[in-house]
Amino acid sequence: MSAPRIRHFLADDDLTPAEQAQVLALAAELKHAPYDAKPLAGPRTVAMIFDKQTLRTQSSFAAGIAELGGFPMLVDGALAGIGVRESVHDVARVLGRQASMIVWRTYAQGNLEEMAEHSGVPVVNALTDDFHPCQLLADLLTIQEHKQQLAGLTVAFVGDGACNMGNSWLLAGATAGMHIRVSSPDGYAPEAAMVERAAAIAATTGGSAVLEADPVAAVTGADVVVTDTWISMGKEDEAAARAEVFAPYSLTVSLFERAKPDAIAMHCLPAYRGKEIDAEVLDGPQSVVWDEAENRRHAQKAIISFLAEEVR
């Protein structure tokens, strides 16, 4: 008897375009009937490890795992001493014997990949310094709900492009066949290799992935305008310098008015009104940020269900 095939979700392009569409369709079904599917009935345990501060990630995974019939086991990364008291591969082997899946919100993408290599069970990226793929599944689900399509839409990401959200928008958007424009100050654009990786995907889906230094040009005519905090976790000592550099990239009312009249505004939260986004945009009628926050649960239930099915 051969060993079960283990699928992980470590970065946005771990899903093919067809698989991404499948997961998003499942997410919509689970949102419509949240208690009907029980792939974790038993209950099967999912280990949730958090090395970084969290609100939406922890609450949405815990609620979603419970709704799928499973048990969310909270593991404090600092208390476990991952990488200090216990090596990553030892943690992977231990948790792989206790849980049916591992969800990890941490810093280095390499550590997540090491966890996946040694765990023996699926590993889900709940945020690293490089990618935030579960947030992107929630964002794509939200856009589908409001625009009834993904392929062919233009998305402008304005702000810190050299962060996990910038990278994930490039890969997930390209996978969905969208046209992604990332607008960032000098020194804060995504790495060229990431743009090339997204462009290669877009070449197969009909989308595109480009950098546009001018935020006005990036937002003009866009269907979706996205921003994120300028001060990602671990960058707090750069707050003053970043506030000055990023000021021209703030999603103000006047900048948002450059997008299409029916454009939607997105932010993965937490948000800092008056800095990366005006309160009038975040709390305005074209903001969908609270739908994004709710859809974390539905999208994550879908990727968990997909991965659970893959190992059977």
Coordinates of C-alpha atoms in Angstrom, one line a residue:
M1 CA 0.0 0.0 0.0
S2 CA 1.5 3.3 -1.1
A3 CA 1.8 6.3 1.3
P4 CA -0.9 8.9 1.0
R5 CA -0.2 11.9 -1.3
I6 CA 0.4 15.0 0.9
R7 CA -0.6 18.4 -0.5
H8 CA 0.4 21.6 1.2
F9 CA -0.7 25.2 0.8
L10 CA 2.5 27.2 1.3
A11 CA 2.2 29.8 -1.5
D12 CA -0.6 31.1 -3.8
D13 CA 0.7 29.2 -6.8
D14 CA 0.5 25.9 -5.1
L15 CA -3.0 25.8 -6.6
T16 CA -3.4 25.6 -10.4
P17 CA -5.9 27.9 -12.0
A18 CA -8.4 25.1 -12.1
E19 CA -7.8 24.2 -8.4
Q20 CA -8.0 27.8 -7.3
A21 CA -11.4 28.0 -9.0
Q22 CA -12.5 24.7 -7.4
V23 CA -11.5 26.0 -3.9
L24 CA -13.3 29.3 -4.4
A25 CA -16.5 27.5 -5.6
L26 CA -16.3 25.3 -2.5
A27 CA -15.9 28.4 -0.3
A28 CA -19.0 29.9 -1.8
E29 CA -20.9 26.7 -1.1
L30 CA -19.6 26.5 2.5
K31 CA -20.6 30.1 3.1
H32 CA -24.1 29.4 1.9
A33 CA -24.4 26.2 4.0
P34 CA -21.8 26.6 6.8
Y35 CA -22.7 23.5 8.8
D36 CA -23.4 20.9 6.1
A37 CA -19.9 19.7 5.3
K38 CA -18.0 17.7 8.0
P39 CA -14.7 16.5 6.4
L40 CA -13.0 16.7 9.9
A41 CA -15.7 14.8 11.7
G42 CA -14.3 12.6 14.4
P43 CA -13.2 15.2 15.4
R44 CA -9.9 15.3 13.6
T45 CA -7.4 17.8 15.2
V46 CA -5.9 20.7 13.4
A47 CA -2.8 22.2 15.1
M48 CA -2.8 26.1 14.8
I49 CA 0.6 27.6 15.6
F50 CA 0.9 31.3 16.0
D51 CA 4.3 33.1 16.3
K52 CA 2.8 36.5 15.4
Q53 CA 0.0 38.6 16.7
T54 CA -3.4 37.6 15.3
L55 CA -7.1 38.3 15.4
R56 CA -8.7 37.4 12.1
T57 CA -6.4 34.4 11.4
Q58 CA -6.9 32.7 14.8
S59 CA -10.6 33.4 15.1
S60 CA -11.5 32.4 11.5
F61 CA -9.4 29.2 11.6
A62 CA -10.8 28.2 15.0
A63 CA -14.4 28.8 14.0
G64 CA -14.0 27.2 10.5
I65 CA -12.3 24.1 11.8
A66 CA -15.1 23.6 14.4
E67 CA -17.7 24.1 11.7
L68 CA -16.0 21.3 9.6
G69 CA -16.4 18.9 12.6
G70 CA -12.8 19.2 13.7
F71 CA -10.9 20.3 16.8
P72 CA -8.7 23.4 16.6
M73 CA -5.7 22.8 18.8
L74 CA -3.9 26.1 19.7
V75 CA -0.1 25.9 19.9
D76 CA 1.7 29.0 21.2
G77 CA 4.9 29.2 19.1
A78 CA 6.9 31.0 21.7
L79 CA 5.8 28.6 24.5
A80 CA 6.7 25.6 22.3
G81 CA 10.1 27.2 21.6
I82 CA 10.1 26.4 17.9
G83 CA 13.5 26.9 16.4
V84 CA 15.0 27.5 19.9
R85 CA 14.0 24.7 22.3
E86 CA 12.7 22.4 19.5
S87 CA 13.9 22.3 15.9
V88 CA 11.3 22.9 13.2
H89 CA 11.6 19.3 11.9
D90 CA 11.1 17.8 15.4
V91 CA 8.0 20.0 15.9
A92 CA 6.8 18.8 12.5
R93 CA 7.3 15.2 13.4
V94 CA 5.6 15.6 16.8
L95 CA 2.6 17.6 15.6
G96 CA 2.3 15.3 12.5
R97 CA 1.6 12.4 15.0
Q98 CA -1.0 14.4 17.0
A99 CA -2.9 16.3 14.3
S100 CA -4.4 15.8 10.9
M101 CA -3.2 19.1 9.6
I102 CA -0.9 22.0 10.7
V103 CA -1.7 25.7 10.3
W104 CA 1.3 28.0 11.0
R105 CA 1.5 31.8 11.1
T106 CA 5.1 32.6 11.3
Y107 CA 8.0 34.6 9.9
A108 CA 10.4 32.8 7.5
Q109 CA 8.9 31.0 4.5
G110 CA 11.8 28.6 4.7
N111 CA 10.7 27.4 8.2
L112 CA 7.2 26.7 6.8
E113 CA 8.7 24.7 4.0
E114 CA 10.8 22.7 6.4
M115 CA 7.7 22.0 8.5
A116 CA 5.9 20.7 5.4
E117 CA 8.9 18.5 4.4
H118 CA 8.8 16.7 7.7
S119 CA 5.2 16.8 9.0
G120 CA 3.6 13.9 7.2
V121 CA 0.3 15.9 7.2
P122 CA -0.8 18.9 5.2
V123 CA 0.6 22.3 6.2
V124 CA -1.2 25.5 5.6
N125 CA 0.5 28.9 5.4
A126 CA -1.5 31.2 7.7
L127 CA 1.0 34.1 6.9
T128 CA 4.7 34.3 6.5
D129 CA 7.0 37.2 5.6
D130 CA 6.7 36.2 2.0
F131 CA 3.1 35.1 1.4
H132 CA -0.4 35.4 2.8
P133 CA -2.3 33.0 0.5
C134 CA -5.3 32.4 2.8
Q135 CA -6.0 36.1 2.8
L136 CA -5.9 36.1 -1.0
L137 CA -8.4 33.2 -1.2
A138 CA -10.7 35.3 1.0
D139 CA -10.1 38.4 -1.2
L140 CA -10.8 36.6 -4.4
L141 CA -14.0 35.2 -3.0
T142 CA -15.0 38.7 -2.0
I143 CA -14.3 40.1 -5.5
Q144 CA -16.3 37.2 -7.0
E145 CA -19.3 38.1 -4.8
H146 CA -19.2 41.8 -5.7
K147 CA -18.1 41.6 -9.4
Q148 CA -19.3 38.1 -10.4
Q149 CA -16.0 37.4 -12.1
L150 CA -12.2 37.5 -11.6
A151 CA -10.6 36.9 -15.0
G152 CA -10.1 40.2 -16.9
L153 CA -10.6 42.5 -13.9
T154 CA -7.8 45.1 -13.1
V155 CA -6.5 45.2 -9.6
A156 CA -4.3 48.1 -8.3
F157 CA -2.2 47.3 -5.2
V158 CA -0.9 50.5 -3.7
G159 CA 1.7 50.6 -0.9
D160 CA 4.4 48.3 0.3
G161 CA 4.8 45.8 -2.6
A162 CA 7.8 44.2 -1.0
C163 CA 5.7 42.4 1.5
N164 CA 3.6 39.2 1.7
M165 CA 0.5 40.9 0.4
G166 CA 2.2 42.3 -2.6
N167 CA 3.7 38.9 -3.5
S168 CA 0.5 37.1 -2.9
W169 CA -1.6 39.5 -5.0
L170 CA 0.9 39.0 -7.9
L171 CA 0.6 35.2 -7.8
A172 CA -3.0 34.7 -6.8
G173 CA -4.2 37.4 -9.2
A174 CA -2.2 36.0 -12.1
T175 CA -3.6 32.5 -11.3
A176 CA -7.1 33.9 -11.5
G177 CA -6.4 35.6 -14.9
M178 CA -6.6 39.2 -13.4
H179 CA -4.5 42.2 -14.4
I180 CA -2.4 43.1 -11.4
R181 CA -0.7 46.5 -11.1
V182 CA 1.6 47.0 -8.0
S183 CA 2.5 50.6 -7.2
S184 CA 5.2 51.2 -4.6
P185 CA 8.0 53.7 -3.7
D186 CA 11.5 53.1 -4.8
G187 CA 13.0 50.3 -2.8
Y188 CA 9.7 48.8 -1.8
A189 CA 8.6 47.0 -5.0
P190 CA 8.3 43.2 -5.2
E191 CA 11.5 41.4 -6.2
A192 CA 11.9 41.0 -10.0
A193 CA 11.9 37.2 -9.6
M194 CA 8.4 37.4 -8.1
V195 CA 7.1 39.6 -10.9
E196 CA 8.5 37.2 -13.4
R197 CA 6.9 34.3 -11.6
A198 CA 3.5 36.0 -11.7
A199 CA 4.0 37.0 -15.4
A200 CA 4.7 33.4 -16.3
I201 CA 1.5 32.3 -14.7
A202 CA -0.5 35.2 -16.3
A203 CA 0.8 34.2 -19.7
T204 CA -1.2 31.0 -19.3
T205 CA -4.4 32.6 -17.8
G206 CA -4.8 35.7 -19.9
G207 CA -3.9 38.0 -17.0
S208 CA -0.9 40.3 -16.5
A209 CA 1.4 41.4 -13.7
V210 CA 3.3 44.7 -13.9
L211 CA 4.9 47.3 -11.7
E212 CA 3.7 51.0 -11.9
A213 CA 5.6 53.5 -9.9
D214 CA 3.0 56.2 -10.3
P215 CA 0.0 55.4 -7.9
V216 CA -2.4 57.6 -10.0
A217 CA -1.6 55.7 -13.2
A218 CA -1.9 52.4 -11.3
V219 CA -5.3 53.2 -9.9
T220 CA -6.8 54.9 -13.0
G221 CA -9.5 52.7 -14.4
A222 CA -9.0 49.9 -11.9
D223 CA -11.9 47.6 -10.8
V224 CA -10.4 46.9 -7.5
V225 CA -8.0 49.0 -5.4
V226 CA -6.1 47.3 -2.5
T227 CA -3.8 48.6 0.1
D228 CA -2.2 47.3 3.3
T229 CA -0.5 48.7 6.4
W230 CA 2.9 50.4 5.7
I231 CA 4.3 48.9 8.9
S232 CA 4.2 45.1 8.7
M233 CA 5.0 43.1 11.8
G234 CA 8.7 43.2 12.5
K235 CA 9.1 46.6 10.8
E236 CA 8.0 48.7 13.7
D237 CA 11.4 50.4 14.2
E238 CA 11.0 51.8 10.6
A239 CA 7.7 53.4 11.3
A240 CA 8.7 57.1 11.0
A241 CA 10.8 56.6 7.9
R242 CA 8.1 54.5 6.2
A243 CA 5.4 57.1 7.0
E244 CA 7.3 59.7 5.0
V245 CA 8.2 57.4 2.1
F246 CA 4.8 55.9 1.7
A247 CA 2.7 59.1 2.1
P248 CA 2.2 59.7 -1.7
Y249 CA 0.9 56.1 -1.9
S250 CA -1.9 56.6 0.6
L251 CA -5.3 55.5 -0.6
T252 CA -7.0 58.8 -0.3
V253 CA -10.5 59.8 -1.5
S254 CA -9.0 61.6 -4.4
L255 CA -6.8 58.7 -5.4
F256 CA -9.7 56.2 -5.2
E257 CA -11.8 58.5 -7.4
R258 CA -9.3 57.7 -10.2
A259 CA -10.6 54.1 -10.3
K260 CA -13.8 53.0 -12.1
P261 CA -17.0 54.5 -10.6
D262 CA -18.1 51.1 -9.3
A263 CA -14.6 50.1 -8.0
I264 CA -14.3 48.4 -4.7
A265 CA -11.7 49.2 -2.0
M266 CA -10.0 46.4 -0.1
H267 CA -7.7 46.2 3.0
C268 CA -6.7 43.0 4.8
L269 CA -6.7 44.8 8.2
P270 CA -5.6 46.0 10.7
A271 CA -6.0 49.4 9.1
Y272 CA -4.6 52.8 10.2
R273 CA -7.1 55.4 9.1
G274 CA -5.4 58.6 7.8
K275 CA -2.2 56.8 7.0
E276 CA -2.3 54.1 4.3
I277 CA -6.1 54.7 3.8
D278 CA -8.6 57.5 4.4
A279 CA -11.4 56.7 6.8
E280 CA -13.9 57.9 4.1
V281 CA -12.6 55.1 1.8
L282 CA -12.2 52.3 4.4
D283 CA -15.6 53.0 6.0
G284 CA -17.3 54.2 2.7
P285 CA -20.0 52.5 0.6
Q286 CA -17.5 50.9 -1.8
S287 CA -15.4 49.3 0.9
V288 CA -15.6 45.5 1.2
V289 CA -13.1 45.1 4.0
W290 CA -15.6 43.5 6.4
D291 CA -16.7 41.0 3.8
E292 CA -13.0 40.1 3.4
A293 CA -12.7 39.6 7.1
E294 CA -15.7 37.2 7.2
N295 CA -14.6 35.4 4.1
R296 CA -11.3 34.3 5.7
R297 CA -13.4 31.6 7.5
H298 CA -15.2 30.4 4.4
A299 CA -12.0 30.4 2.2
Q300 CA -10.0 28.6 4.8
K301 CA -12.7 26.0 5.3
A302 CA -12.5 25.4 1.6
I303 CA -8.7 25.0 1.4
I304 CA -8.7 22.7 4.5
S305 CA -11.5 20.6 2.9
F306 CA -9.5 20.5 -0.4
L307 CA -6.3 19.3 1.3
A308 CA -8.1 16.8 3.5
E309 CA -9.7 15.3 0.4
E310 CA -6.3 15.2 -1.3
V311 CA -4.7 12.9 1.3
R312 CA -7.5 10.3 1.3

